[in-house]
mmCIF file with all atom_site columns, C-alpha atoms and ligand atoms in Angstrom:
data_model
loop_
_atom_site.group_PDB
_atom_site.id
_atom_site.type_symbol
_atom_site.label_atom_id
_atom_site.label_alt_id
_atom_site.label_comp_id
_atom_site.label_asym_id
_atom_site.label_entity_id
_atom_site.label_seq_id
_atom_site.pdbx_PDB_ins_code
_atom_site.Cartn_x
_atom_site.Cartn_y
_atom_site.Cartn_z
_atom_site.occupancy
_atom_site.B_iso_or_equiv
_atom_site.pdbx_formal_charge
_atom_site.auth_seq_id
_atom_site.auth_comp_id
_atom_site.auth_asym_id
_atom_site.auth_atom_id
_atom_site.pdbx_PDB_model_num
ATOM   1   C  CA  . UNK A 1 1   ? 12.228  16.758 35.898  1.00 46.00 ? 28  UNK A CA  1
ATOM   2   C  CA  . UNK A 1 2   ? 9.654   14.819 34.590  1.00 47.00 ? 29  UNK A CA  1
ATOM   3   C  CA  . UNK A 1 3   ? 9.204   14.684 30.764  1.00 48.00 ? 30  UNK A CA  1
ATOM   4   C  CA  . UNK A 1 4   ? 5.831   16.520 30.335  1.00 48.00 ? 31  UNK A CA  1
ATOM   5   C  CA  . UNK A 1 5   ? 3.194   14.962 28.231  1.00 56.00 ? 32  UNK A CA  1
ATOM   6   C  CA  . UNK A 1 6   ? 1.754   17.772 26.537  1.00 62.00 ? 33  UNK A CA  1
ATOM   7   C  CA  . UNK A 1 7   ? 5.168   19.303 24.836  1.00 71.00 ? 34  UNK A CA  1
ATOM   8   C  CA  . UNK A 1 8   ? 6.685   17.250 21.854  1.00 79.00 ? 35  UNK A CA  1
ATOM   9   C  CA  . UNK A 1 9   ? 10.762  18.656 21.611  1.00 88.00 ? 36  UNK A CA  1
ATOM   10  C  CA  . UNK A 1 10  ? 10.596  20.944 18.842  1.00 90.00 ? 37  UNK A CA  1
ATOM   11  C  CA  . UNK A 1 11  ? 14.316  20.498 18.280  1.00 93.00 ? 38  UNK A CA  1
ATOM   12  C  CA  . UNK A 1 12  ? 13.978  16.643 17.840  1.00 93.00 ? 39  UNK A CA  1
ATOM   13  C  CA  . UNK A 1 13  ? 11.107  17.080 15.598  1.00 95.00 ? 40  UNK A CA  1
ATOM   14  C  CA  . UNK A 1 14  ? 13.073  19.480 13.135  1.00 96.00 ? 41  UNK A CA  1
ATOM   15  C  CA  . UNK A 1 15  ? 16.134  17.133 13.163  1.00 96.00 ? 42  UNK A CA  1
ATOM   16  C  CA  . UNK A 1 16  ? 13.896  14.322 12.164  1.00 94.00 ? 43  UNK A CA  1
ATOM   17  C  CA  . UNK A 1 17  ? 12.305  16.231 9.602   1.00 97.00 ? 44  UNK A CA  1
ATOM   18  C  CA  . UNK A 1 18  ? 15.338  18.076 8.285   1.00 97.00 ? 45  UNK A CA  1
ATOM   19  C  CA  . UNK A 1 19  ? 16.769  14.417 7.863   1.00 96.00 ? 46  UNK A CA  1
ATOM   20  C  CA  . UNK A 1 20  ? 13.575  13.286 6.424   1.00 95.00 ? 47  UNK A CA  1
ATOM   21  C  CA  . UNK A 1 21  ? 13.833  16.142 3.610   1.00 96.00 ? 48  UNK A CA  1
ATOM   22  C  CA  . UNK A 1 22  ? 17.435  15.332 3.031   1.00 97.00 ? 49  UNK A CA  1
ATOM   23  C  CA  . UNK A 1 23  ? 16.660  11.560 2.524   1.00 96.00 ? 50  UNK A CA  1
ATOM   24  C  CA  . UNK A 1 24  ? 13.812  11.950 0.193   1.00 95.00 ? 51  UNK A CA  1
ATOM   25  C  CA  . UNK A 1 25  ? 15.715  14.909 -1.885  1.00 95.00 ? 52  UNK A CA  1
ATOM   26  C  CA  . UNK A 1 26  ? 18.355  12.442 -2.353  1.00 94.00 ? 53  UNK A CA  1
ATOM   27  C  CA  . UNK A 1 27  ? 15.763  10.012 -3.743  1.00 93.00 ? 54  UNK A CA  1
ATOM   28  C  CA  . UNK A 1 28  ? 14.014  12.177 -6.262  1.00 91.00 ? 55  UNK A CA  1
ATOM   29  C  CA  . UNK A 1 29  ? 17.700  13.282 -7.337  1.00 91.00 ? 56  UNK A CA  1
ATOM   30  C  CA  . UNK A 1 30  ? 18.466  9.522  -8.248  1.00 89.00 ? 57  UNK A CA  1
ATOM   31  C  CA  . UNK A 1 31  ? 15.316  9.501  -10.206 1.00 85.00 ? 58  UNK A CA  1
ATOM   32  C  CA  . UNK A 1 32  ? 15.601  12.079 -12.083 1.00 84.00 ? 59  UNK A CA  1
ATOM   33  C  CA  . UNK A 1 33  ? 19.433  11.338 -12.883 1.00 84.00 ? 60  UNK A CA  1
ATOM   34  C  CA  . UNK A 1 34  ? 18.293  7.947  -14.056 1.00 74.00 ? 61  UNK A CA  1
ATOM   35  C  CA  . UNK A 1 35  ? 19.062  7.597  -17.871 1.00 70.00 ? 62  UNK A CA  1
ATOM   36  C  CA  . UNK A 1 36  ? 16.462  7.384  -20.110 1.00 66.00 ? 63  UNK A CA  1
ATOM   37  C  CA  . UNK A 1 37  ? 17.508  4.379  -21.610 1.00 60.00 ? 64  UNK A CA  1
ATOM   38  C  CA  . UNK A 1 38  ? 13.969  3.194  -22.796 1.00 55.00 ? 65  UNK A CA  1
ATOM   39  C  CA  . UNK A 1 39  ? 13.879  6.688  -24.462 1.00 54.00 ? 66  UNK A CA  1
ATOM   40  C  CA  . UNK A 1 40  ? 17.251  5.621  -26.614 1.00 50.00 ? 67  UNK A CA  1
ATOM   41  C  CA  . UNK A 1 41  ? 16.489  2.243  -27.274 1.00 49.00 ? 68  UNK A CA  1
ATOM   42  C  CA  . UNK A 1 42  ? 12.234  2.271  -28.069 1.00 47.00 ? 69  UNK A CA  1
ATOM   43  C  CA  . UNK A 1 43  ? 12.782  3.529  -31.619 1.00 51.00 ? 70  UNK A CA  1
ATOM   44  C  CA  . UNK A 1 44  ? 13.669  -0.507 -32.873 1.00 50.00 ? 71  UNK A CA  1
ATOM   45  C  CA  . UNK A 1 45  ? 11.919  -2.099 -30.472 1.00 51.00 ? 72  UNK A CA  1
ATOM   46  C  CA  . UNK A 1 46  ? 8.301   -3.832 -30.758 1.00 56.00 ? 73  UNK A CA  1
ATOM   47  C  CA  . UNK A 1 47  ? 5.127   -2.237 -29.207 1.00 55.00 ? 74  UNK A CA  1
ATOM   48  C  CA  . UNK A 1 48  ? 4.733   -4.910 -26.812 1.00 60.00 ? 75  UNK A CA  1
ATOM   49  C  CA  . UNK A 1 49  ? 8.290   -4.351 -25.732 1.00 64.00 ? 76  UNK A CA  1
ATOM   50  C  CA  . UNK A 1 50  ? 7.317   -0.426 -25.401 1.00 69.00 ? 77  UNK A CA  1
ATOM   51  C  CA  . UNK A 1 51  ? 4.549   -0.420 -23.885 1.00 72.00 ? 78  UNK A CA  1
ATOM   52  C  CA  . UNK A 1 52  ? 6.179   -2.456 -20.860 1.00 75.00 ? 79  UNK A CA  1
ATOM   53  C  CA  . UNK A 1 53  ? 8.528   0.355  -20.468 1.00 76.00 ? 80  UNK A CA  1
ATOM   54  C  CA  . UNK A 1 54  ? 5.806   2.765  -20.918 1.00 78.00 ? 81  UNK A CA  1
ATOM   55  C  CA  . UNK A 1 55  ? 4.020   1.385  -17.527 1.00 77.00 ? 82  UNK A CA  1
ATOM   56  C  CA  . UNK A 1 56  ? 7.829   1.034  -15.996 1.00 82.00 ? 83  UNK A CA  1
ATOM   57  C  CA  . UNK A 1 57  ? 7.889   4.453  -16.281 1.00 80.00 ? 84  UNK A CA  1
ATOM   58  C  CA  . UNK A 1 58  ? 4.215   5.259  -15.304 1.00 82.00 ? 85  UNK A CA  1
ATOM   59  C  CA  . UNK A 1 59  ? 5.211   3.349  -12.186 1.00 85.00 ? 86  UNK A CA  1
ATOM   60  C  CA  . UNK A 1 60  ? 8.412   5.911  -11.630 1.00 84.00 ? 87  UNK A CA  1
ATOM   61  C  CA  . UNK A 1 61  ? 6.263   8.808  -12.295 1.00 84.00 ? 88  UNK A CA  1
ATOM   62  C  CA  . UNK A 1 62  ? 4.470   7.296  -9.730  1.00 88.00 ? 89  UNK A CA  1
ATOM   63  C  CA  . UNK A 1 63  ? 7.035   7.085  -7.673  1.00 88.00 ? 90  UNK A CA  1
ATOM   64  C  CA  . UNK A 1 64  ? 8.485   10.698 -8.222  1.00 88.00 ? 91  UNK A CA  1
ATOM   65  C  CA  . UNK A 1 65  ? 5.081   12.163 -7.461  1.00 89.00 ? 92  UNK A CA  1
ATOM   66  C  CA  . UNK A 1 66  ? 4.461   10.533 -3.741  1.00 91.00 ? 93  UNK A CA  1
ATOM   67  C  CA  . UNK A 1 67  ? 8.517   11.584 -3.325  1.00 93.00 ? 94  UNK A CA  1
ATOM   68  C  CA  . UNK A 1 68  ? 7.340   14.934 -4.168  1.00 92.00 ? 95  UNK A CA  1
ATOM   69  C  CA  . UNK A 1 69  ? 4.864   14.908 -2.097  1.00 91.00 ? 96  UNK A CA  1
ATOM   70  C  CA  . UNK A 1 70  ? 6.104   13.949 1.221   1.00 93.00 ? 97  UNK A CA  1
ATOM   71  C  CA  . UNK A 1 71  ? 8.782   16.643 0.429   1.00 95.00 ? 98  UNK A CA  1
ATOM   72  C  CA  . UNK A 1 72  ? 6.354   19.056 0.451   1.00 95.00 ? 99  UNK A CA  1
ATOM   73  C  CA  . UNK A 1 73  ? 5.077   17.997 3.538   1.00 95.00 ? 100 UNK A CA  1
ATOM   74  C  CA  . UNK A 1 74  ? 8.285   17.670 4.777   1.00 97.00 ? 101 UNK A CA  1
ATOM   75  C  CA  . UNK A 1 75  ? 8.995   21.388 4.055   1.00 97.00 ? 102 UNK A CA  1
ATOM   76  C  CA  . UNK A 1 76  ? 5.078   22.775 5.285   1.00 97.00 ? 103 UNK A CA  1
ATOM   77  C  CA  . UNK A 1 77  ? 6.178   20.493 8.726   1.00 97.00 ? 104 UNK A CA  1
ATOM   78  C  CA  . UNK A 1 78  ? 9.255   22.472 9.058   1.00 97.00 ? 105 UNK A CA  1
ATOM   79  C  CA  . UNK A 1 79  ? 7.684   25.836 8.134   1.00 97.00 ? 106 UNK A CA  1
ATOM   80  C  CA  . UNK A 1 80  ? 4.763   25.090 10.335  1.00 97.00 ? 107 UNK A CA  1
ATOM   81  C  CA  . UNK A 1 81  ? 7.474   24.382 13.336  1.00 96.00 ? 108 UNK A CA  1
ATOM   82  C  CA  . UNK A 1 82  ? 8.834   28.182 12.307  1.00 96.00 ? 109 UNK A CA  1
ATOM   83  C  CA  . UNK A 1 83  ? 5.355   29.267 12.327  1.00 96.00 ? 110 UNK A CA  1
ATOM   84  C  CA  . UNK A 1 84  ? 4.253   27.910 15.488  1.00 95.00 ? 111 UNK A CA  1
ATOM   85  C  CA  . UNK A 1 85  ? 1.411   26.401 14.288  1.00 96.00 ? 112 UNK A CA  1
ATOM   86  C  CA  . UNK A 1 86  ? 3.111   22.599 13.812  1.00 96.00 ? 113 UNK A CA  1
ATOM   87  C  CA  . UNK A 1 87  ? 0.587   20.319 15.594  1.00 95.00 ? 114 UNK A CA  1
ATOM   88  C  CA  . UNK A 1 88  ? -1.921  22.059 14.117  1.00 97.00 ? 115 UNK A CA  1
ATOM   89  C  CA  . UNK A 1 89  ? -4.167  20.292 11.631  1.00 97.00 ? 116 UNK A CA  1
ATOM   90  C  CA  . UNK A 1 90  ? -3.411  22.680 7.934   1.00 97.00 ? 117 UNK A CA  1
ATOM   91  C  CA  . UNK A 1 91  ? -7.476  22.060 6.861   1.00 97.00 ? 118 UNK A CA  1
ATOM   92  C  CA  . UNK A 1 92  ? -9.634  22.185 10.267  1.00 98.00 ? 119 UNK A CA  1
ATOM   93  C  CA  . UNK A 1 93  ? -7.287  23.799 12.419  1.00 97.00 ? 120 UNK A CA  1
ATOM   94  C  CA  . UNK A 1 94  ? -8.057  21.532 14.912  1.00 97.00 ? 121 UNK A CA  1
ATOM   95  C  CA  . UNK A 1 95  ? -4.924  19.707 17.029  1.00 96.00 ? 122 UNK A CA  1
ATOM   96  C  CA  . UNK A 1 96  ? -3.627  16.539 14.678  1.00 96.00 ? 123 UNK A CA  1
ATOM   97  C  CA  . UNK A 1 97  ? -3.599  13.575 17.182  1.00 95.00 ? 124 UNK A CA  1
ATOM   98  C  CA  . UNK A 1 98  ? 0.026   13.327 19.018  1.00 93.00 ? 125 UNK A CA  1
ATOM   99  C  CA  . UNK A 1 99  ? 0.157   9.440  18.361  1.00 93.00 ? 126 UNK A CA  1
ATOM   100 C  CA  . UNK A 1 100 ? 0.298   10.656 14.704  1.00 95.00 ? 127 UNK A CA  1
ATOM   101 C  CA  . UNK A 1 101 ? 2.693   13.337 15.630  1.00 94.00 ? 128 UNK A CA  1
ATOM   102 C  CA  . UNK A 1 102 ? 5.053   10.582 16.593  1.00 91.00 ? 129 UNK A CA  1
ATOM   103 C  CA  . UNK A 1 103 ? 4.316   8.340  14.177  1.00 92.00 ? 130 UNK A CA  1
ATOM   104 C  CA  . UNK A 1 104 ? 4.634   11.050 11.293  1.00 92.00 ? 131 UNK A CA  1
ATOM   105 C  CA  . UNK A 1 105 ? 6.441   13.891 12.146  1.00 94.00 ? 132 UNK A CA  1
ATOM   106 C  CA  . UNK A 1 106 ? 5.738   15.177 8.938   1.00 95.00 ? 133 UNK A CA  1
ATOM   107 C  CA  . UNK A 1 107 ? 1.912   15.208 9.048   1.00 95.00 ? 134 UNK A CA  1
ATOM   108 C  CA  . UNK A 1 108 ? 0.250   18.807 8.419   1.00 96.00 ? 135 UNK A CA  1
ATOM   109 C  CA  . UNK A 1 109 ? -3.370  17.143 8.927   1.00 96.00 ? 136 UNK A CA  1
ATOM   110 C  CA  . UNK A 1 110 ? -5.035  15.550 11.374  1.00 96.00 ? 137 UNK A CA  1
ATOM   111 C  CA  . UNK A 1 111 ? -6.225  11.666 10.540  1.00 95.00 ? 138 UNK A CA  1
ATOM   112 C  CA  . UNK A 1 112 ? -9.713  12.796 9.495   1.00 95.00 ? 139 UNK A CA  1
ATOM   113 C  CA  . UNK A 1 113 ? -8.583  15.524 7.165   1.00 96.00 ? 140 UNK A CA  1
ATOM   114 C  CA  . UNK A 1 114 ? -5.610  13.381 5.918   1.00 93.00 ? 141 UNK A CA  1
ATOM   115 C  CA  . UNK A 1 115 ? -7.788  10.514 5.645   1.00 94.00 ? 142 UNK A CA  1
ATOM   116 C  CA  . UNK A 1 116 ? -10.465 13.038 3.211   1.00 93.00 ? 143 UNK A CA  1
ATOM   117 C  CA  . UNK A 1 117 ? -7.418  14.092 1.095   1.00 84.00 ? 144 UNK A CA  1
ATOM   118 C  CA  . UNK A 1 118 ? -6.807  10.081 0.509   1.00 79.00 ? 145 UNK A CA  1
ATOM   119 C  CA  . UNK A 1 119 ? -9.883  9.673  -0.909  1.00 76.00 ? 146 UNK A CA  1
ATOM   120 C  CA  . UNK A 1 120 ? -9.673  9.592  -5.172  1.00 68.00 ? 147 UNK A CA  1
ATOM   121 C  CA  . UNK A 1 121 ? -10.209 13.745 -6.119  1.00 62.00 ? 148 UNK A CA  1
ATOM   122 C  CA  . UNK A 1 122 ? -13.333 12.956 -8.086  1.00 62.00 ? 149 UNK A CA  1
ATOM   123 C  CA  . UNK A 1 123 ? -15.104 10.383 -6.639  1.00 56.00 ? 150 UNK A CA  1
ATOM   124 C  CA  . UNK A 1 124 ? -17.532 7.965  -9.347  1.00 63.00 ? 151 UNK A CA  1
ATOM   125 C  CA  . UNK A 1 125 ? -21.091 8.595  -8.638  1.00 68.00 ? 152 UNK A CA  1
ATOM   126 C  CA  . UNK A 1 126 ? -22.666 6.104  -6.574  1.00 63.00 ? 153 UNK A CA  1
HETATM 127 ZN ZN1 . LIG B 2 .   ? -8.157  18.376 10.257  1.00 61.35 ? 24  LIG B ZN1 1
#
């Protein structure tokens, strides 16, 4: 039987995301655990020495958001694959390109829609 080119396995594809989800979950949770030693400790210590943790912990934030996100995405892949609609472009509707599908399983848009969202919310004027 030859493998047909038009079908991606949805089986495969939930594994990989299912796995995907676990992996980042476990991520955010060692975050979040993470003691808050700067917290403890800032009250004696210099500004200089404060604001250094201050960006360290921007940069986590950081961090903990894109986690967030690609959990997200994670989950809308998996409930688009319940849905029937996974493959499916979430914005234009229009099929998201299967090289991407491969690449990403997790990807809800298609590259010109995910490659809008990228772009900074409110753009400076030019
Ligand atoms: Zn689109």
């Amino acid at each position: 039987m030859p493998s047909s080119d038009e079908d991606l396995d949805p089986a495969a594809i939930r594994l990989a995301l299912e796995d995907h989800r676990r992996l980042t979950r476990d991520r955010v949770a060692v975050l979040a655990k993470r003691p808050e030693r700067g917290a403890a400790q800032g009250f004696g210590k210099r500004i200089g020495d404060g604001t250094t943790e201050a960006v360290g912990r921007l940069t986590e934030i950081g961090v903990g958001r894109s986690l967030e996100s690609t959990l997200a995405r994670t989950e809308r892949a998996l409930a688009k694959l319940d849905e029937g609609s996974y493959g499916t472009c979430d914005a234009c509707g229009e099929p998201i390109e299967r090289a991407r599908l491969e690449a990403r399983p997790d990807s809800v848009l298609c590259l010109r829609c995910a490659a809008a969202e990228r772009r900074p919310a409110a753009p400076p004027r030019r």
